[in-house]
Short mmCIF file of C-alpha atoms in Angstrom, two decimals:
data_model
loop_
_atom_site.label_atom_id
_atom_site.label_comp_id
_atom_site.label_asym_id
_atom_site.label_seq_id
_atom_site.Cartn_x
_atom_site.Cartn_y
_atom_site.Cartn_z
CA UNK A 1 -26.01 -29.11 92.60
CA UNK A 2 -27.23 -30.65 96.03
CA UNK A 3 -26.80 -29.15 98.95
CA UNK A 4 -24.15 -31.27 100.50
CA UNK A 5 -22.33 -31.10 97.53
CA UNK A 6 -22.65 -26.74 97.83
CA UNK A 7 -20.92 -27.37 101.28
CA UNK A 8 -18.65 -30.11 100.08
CA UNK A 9 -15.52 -27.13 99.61
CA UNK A 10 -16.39 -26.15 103.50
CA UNK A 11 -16.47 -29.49 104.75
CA UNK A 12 -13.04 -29.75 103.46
CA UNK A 13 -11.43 -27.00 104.54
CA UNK A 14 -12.24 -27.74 108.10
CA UNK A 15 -10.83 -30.97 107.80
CA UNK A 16 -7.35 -29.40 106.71
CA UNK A 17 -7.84 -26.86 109.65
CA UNK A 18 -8.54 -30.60 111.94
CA UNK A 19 -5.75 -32.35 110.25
CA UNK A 20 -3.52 -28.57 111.26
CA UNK A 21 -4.73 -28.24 114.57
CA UNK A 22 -3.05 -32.16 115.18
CA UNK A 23 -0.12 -31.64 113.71
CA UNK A 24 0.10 -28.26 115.70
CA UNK A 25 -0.68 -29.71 118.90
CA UNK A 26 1.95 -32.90 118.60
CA UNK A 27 4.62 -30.24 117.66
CA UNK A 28 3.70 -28.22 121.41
CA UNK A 29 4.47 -31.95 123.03
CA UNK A 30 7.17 -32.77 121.16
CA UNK A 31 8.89 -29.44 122.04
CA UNK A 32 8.65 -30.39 125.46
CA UNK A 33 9.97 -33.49 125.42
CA UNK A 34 13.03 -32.00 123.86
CA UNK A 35 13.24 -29.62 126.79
CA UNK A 36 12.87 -31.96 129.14
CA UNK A 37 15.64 -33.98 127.96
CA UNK A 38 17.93 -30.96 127.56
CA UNK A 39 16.70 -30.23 131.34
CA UNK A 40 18.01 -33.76 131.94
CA UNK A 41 20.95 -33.93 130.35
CA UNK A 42 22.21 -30.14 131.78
CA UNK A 43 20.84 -31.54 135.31
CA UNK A 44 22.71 -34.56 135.32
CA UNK A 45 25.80 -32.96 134.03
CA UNK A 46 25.62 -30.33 136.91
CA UNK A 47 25.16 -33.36 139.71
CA UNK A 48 27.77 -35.36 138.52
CA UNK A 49 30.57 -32.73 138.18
CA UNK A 50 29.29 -31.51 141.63
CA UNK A 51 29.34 -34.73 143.23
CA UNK A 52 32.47 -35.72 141.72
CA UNK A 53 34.79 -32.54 142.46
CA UNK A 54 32.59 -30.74 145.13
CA UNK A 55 31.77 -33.73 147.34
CA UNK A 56 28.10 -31.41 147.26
CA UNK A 57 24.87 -31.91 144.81
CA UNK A 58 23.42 -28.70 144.51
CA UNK A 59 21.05 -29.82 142.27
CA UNK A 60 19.80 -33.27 144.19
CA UNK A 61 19.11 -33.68 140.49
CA UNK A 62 17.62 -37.26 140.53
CA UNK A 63 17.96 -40.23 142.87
CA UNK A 64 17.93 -37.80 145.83
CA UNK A 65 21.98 -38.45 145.82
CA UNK A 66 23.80 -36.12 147.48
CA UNK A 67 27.59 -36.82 149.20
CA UNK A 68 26.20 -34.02 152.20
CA UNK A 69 24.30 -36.36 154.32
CA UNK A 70 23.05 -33.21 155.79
CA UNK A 71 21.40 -32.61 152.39
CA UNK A 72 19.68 -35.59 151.73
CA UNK A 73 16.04 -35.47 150.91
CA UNK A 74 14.69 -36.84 154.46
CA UNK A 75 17.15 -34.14 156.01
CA UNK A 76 15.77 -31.21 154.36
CA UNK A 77 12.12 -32.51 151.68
CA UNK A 78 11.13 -28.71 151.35
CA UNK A 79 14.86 -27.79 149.71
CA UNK A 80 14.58 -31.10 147.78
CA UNK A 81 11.56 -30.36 146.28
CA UNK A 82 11.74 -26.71 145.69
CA UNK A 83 15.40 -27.22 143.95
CA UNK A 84 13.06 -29.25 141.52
CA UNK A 85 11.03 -27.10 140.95
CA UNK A 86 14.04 -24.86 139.08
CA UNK A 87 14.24 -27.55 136.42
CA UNK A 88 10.35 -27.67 136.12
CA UNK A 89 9.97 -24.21 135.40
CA UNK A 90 11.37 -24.39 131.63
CA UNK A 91 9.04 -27.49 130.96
CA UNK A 92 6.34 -25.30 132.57
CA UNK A 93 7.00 -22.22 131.11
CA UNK A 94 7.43 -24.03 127.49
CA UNK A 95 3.79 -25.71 128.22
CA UNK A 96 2.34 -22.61 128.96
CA UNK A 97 4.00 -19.72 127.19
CA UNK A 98 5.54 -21.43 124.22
CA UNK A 99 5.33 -19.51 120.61
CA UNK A 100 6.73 -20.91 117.45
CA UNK A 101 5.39 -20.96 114.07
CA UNK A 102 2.02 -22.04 115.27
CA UNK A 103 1.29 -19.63 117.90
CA UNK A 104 0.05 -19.32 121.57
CA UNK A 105 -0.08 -22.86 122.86
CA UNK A 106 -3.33 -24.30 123.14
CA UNK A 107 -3.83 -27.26 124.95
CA UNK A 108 -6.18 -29.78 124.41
CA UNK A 109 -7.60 -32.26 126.32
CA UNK A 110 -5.18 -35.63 125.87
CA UNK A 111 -1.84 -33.23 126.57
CA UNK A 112 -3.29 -31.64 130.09
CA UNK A 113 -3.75 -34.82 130.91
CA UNK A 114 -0.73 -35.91 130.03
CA UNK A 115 1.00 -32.69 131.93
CA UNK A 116 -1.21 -33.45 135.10
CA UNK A 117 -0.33 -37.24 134.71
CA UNK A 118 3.35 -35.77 134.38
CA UNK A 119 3.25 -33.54 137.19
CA UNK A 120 1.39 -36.62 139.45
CA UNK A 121 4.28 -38.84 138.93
CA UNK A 122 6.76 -36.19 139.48
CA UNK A 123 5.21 -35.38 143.09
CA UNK A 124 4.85 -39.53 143.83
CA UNK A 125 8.53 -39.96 142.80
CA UNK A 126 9.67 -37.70 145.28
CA UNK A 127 7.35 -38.52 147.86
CA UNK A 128 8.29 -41.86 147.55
CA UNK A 129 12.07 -40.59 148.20
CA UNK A 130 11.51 -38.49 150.84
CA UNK A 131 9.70 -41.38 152.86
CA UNK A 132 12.24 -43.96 151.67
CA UNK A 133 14.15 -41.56 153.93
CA UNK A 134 17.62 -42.99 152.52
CA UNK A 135 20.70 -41.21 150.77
CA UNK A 136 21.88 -42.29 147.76
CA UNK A 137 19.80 -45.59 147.88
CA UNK A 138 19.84 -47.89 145.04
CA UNK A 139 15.94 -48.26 144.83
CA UNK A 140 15.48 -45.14 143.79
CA UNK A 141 16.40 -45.50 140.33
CA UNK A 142 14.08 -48.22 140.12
CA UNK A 143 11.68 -45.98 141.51
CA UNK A 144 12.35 -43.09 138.67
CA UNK A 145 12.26 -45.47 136.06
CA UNK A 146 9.21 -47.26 136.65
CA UNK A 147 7.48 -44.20 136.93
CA UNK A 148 9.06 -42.55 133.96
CA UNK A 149 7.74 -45.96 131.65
CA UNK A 150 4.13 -45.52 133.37
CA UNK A 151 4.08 -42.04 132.38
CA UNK A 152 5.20 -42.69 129.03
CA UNK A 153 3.16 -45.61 128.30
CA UNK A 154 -0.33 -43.79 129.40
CA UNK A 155 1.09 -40.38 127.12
CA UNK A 156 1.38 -43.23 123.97
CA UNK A 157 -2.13 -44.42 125.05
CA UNK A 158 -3.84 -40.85 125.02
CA UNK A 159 -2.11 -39.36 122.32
CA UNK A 160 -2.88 -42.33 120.09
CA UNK A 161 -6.45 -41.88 120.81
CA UNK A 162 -5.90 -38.36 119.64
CA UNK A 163 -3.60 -38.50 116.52
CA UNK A 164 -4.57 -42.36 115.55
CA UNK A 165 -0.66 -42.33 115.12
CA UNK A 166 1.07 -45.74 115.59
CA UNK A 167 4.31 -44.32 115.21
CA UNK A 168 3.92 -42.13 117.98
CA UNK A 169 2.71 -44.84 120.53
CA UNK A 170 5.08 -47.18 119.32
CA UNK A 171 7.82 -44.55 119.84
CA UNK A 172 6.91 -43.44 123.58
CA UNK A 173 6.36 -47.09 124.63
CA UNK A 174 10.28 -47.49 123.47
CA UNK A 175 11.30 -44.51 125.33
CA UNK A 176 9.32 -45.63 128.32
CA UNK A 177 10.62 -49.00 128.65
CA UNK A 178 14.45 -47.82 127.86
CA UNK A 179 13.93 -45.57 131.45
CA UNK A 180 12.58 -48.57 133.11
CA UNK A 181 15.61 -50.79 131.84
CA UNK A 182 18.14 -48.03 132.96
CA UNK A 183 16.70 -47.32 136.19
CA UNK A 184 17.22 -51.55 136.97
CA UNK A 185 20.83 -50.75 135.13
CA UNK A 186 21.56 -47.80 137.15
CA UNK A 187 20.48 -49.58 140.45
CA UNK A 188 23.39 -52.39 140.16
CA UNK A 189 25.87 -49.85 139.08
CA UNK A 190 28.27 -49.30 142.10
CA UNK A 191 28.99 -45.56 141.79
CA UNK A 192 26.10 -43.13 142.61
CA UNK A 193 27.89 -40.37 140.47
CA UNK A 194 28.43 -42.30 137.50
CA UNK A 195 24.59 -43.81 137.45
CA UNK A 196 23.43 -40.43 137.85
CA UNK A 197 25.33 -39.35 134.84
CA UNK A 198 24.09 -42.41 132.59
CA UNK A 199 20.72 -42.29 133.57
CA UNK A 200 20.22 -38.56 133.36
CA UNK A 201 22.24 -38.09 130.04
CA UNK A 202 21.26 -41.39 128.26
CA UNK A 203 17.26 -40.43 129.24
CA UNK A 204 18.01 -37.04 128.23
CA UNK A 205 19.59 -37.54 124.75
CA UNK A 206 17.04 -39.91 124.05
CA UNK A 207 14.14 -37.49 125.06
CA UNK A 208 15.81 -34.77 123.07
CA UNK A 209 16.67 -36.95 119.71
CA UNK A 210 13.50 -38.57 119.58
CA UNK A 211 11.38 -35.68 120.19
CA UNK A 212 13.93 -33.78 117.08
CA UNK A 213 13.04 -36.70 115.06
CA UNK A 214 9.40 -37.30 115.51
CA UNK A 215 9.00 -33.50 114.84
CA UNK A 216 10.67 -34.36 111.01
CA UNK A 217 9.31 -37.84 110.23
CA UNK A 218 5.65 -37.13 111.47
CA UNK A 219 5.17 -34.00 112.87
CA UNK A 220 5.58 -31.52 110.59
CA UNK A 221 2.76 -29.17 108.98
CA UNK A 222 1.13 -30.65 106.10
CA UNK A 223 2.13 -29.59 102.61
CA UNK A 224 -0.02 -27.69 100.29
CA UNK A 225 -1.22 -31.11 98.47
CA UNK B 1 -49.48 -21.73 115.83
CA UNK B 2 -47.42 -24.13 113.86
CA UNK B 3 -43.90 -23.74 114.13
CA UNK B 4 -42.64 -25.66 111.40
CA UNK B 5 -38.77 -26.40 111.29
CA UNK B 6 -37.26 -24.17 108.33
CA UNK B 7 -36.57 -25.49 104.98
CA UNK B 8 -33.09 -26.24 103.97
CA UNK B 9 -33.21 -23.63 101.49
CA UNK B 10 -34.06 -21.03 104.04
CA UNK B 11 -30.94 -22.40 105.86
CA UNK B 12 -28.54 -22.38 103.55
CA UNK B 13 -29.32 -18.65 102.41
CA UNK B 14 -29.05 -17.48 105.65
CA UNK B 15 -25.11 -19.09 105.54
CA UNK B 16 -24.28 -16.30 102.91
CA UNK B 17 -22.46 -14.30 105.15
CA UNK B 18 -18.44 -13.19 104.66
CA UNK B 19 -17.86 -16.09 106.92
CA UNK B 20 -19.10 -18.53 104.35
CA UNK B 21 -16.74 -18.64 101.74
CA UNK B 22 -14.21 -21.42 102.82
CA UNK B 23 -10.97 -19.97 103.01
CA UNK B 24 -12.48 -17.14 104.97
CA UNK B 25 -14.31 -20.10 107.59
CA UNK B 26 -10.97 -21.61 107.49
CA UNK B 27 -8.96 -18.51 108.27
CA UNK B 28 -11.64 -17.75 111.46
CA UNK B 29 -11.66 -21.46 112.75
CA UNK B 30 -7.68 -21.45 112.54
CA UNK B 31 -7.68 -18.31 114.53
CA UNK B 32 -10.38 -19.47 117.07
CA UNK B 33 -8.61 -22.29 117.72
CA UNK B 34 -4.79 -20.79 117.91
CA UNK B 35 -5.46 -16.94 119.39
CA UNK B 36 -2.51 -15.61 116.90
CA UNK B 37 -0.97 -17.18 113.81
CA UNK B 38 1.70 -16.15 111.43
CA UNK B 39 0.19 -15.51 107.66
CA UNK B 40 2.61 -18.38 106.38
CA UNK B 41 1.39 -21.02 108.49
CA UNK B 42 -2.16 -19.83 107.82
CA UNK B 43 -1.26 -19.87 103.93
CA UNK B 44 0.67 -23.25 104.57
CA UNK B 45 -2.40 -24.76 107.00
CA UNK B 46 -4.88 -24.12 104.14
CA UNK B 47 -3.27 -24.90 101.22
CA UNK B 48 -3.72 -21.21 99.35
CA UNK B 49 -1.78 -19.13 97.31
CA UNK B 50 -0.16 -16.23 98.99
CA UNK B 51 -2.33 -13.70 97.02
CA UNK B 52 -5.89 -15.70 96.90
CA UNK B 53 -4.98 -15.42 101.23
CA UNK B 54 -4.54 -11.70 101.21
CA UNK B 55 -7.46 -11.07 99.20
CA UNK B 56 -9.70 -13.24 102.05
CA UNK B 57 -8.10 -11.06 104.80
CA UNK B 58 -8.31 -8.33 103.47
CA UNK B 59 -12.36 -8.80 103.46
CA UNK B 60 -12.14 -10.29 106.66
CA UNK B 61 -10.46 -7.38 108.22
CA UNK B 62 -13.11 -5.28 106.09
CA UNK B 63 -15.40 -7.00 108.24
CA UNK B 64 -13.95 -6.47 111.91
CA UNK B 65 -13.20 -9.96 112.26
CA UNK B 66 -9.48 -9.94 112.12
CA UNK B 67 -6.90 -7.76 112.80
CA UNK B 68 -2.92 -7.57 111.51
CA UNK B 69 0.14 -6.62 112.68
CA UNK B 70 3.15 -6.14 110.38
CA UNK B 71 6.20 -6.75 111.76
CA UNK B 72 10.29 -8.14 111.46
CA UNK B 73 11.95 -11.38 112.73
CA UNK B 74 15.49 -11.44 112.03
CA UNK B 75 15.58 -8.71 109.22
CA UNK B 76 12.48 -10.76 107.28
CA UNK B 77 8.83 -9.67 107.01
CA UNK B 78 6.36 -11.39 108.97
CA UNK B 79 2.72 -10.91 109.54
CA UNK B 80 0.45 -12.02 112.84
CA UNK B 81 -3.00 -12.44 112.09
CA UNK B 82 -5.10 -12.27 115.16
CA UNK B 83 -9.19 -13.04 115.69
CA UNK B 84 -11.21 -10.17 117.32
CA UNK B 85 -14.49 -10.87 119.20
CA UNK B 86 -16.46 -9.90 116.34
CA UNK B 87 -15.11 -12.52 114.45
CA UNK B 88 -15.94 -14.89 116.85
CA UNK B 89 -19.02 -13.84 117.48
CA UNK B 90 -19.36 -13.56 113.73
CA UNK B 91 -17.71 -17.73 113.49
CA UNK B 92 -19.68 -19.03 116.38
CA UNK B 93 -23.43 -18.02 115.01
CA UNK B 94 -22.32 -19.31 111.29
CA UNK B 95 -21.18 -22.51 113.36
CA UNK B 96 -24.95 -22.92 114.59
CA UNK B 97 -26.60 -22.55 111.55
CA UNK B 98 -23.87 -25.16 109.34
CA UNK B 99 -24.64 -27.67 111.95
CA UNK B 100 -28.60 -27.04 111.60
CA UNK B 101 -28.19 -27.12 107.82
CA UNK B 102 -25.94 -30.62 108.42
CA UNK B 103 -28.52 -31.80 110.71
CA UNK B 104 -31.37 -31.50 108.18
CA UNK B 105 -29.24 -32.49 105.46
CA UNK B 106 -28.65 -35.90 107.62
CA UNK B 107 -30.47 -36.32 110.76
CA UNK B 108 -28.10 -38.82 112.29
CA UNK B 109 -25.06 -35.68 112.66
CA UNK B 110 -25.53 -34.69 116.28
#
């Protein structure tokens, strides 16, 4: 027996323990995009019914809308951003803490990049709002949305070059150009309340749905075969 | 003196180690790379009968390398497998000498 032929059963196994450790690691993103669109569909819920019977948006949940002028995002950026921060800190914890059947999350190198890219936009968005300096200004979708499709379209990009999956790039390049086309939606809609509604809960079921359905069509473990 | 490289004969007995049977290198690379892992998705990860996996940890744990905690999620069994520092001490000096022995087996493998 040669010798590469002696190691042939190792060289194996470590390629089911690669082909795992893929699998495993598109599972911890995919359970984050399903947060996040739960986080965005409970967010938008929250400002709309706010806006709509309180006259207040506690949550400034995503154009920087509010119907307080005294609480718009140029009035008061630190409350604006910290209230944010609240819905960040499931996606955060879920990056960093999350167990499931495969463990302590372990990050490689394509998904911090995609969380720093994530976090970069997040901070540019509301940058961008704060200086915009405007209440319930119709840009600002157009501002979320681009920035959601950029995001999504470099995430297809990296992960790609990790998993070699089509699917998966075709399917984030979908989600990110459906944000782009709701934010220009959103922006011609008349009513601030009802734009924040569609874009929050459309974005969020489709975050949520897709990231359910990736899991079963190509993210699930590999079977014993 | 001449220090001549070592045969690949020399190299490949010094692999015999618990570590080198593959299930066992499997188990240990799984574990390095995901600090705690249920025995299912081990069993499911590898591909291995529940029994031909028990029989690997059991030597493993024999060994130091892993430990085991036995516990109950909703009313059903479940075991954590977790990687002590002897077994990655133990995975990362087998990891040196496979790649030497792939390195003289093909020169090219960096």
């Amino acid at each position: 027996m040669s010798s590469i032929e002696r190691l042939q059963p190792h060289i194996d196994i470590l390629e089911r323990v690669e082909k795992y450790q893929h699998k495993a690691e598109f599972n911890r993103f995919l359970l984050i995009l399903t947060i996040a669109g739960f986080v965005a569909i409970i967010g938008g819920w929250i400002s709309y019914i706010f806006n709509r019977f309180v006259g207040v948006d506690p949550t400034f949940f995503i154009f920087g809308a509010t119907g307080d002028p005294n609480l718009a995002p140029d009035k008061e950026p630190i409350l604006f951003l910290s209230v944010w921060l609240v819905y960040l800190v499931p996606i955060l914890s879920a990056m960093t803490f999350s167990t499931g059947s495969t463990g302590i999350i372990n990050w490689n190198k394509a998904y911090k990049r995609i969380g720093i890219l994530a976090f970069f936009l997040f901070l540019l968005a509301h940058v961008i709002i704060v200086l915009m300096g405007v209440t319930n200004s119709k840009l600002i979708p157009i501002v979320w949305g681009t920035l959601v499709c950029v995001g999504f379209i470099v995430s297809s990009r990296l992960l790609f070059l990790e998993t070699n999956n089509s699917k998966v790039r075709t399917g984030l390049i979908v989600i990110g150009v459906i944000a782009l086309i709701l934010g220009l939606l959103v922006a011609i809609i008349v009513s601030v309340e009802l734009a924040q509604l569609l874009f929050c809960s459309i974005l969020g079921v489709i975050l949520s749905f897709s990231g359910i359905i990736s899991y079963y069509t190509v993210g699930r473990l590999p079977s014993k075969n | 003196m001449n220090h001549s490289p070592p045969s690949l004969e020399s190299l490949l007995e010094d692999l015999s180690s618990p570590v080198h049977e593959p299930v066992r290198l499997g188990v240990l690379m799984l574990l390095h790379l995901n600090p705690v892992l249920a025995f299912s998705t081990i069993q499911k990860a590898l591909g291995v009968t529940s029994g031909n996996l028990n029989t690997h940890l059991a030597k493993l744990e024999d060994e130091g390398f892993i430990s085991k905690e036995k516990g109950f999620v909703d009313l059903r069994p479940r075991t954590l497998v977790f990687i002590t520092d002897n077994g990655r001490t133990a995975l990362v000096g087998y990891s040196g000498l496979l790649k030497q022995v792939l390195i003289t087996i093909n020169p090219s493998v960096t």
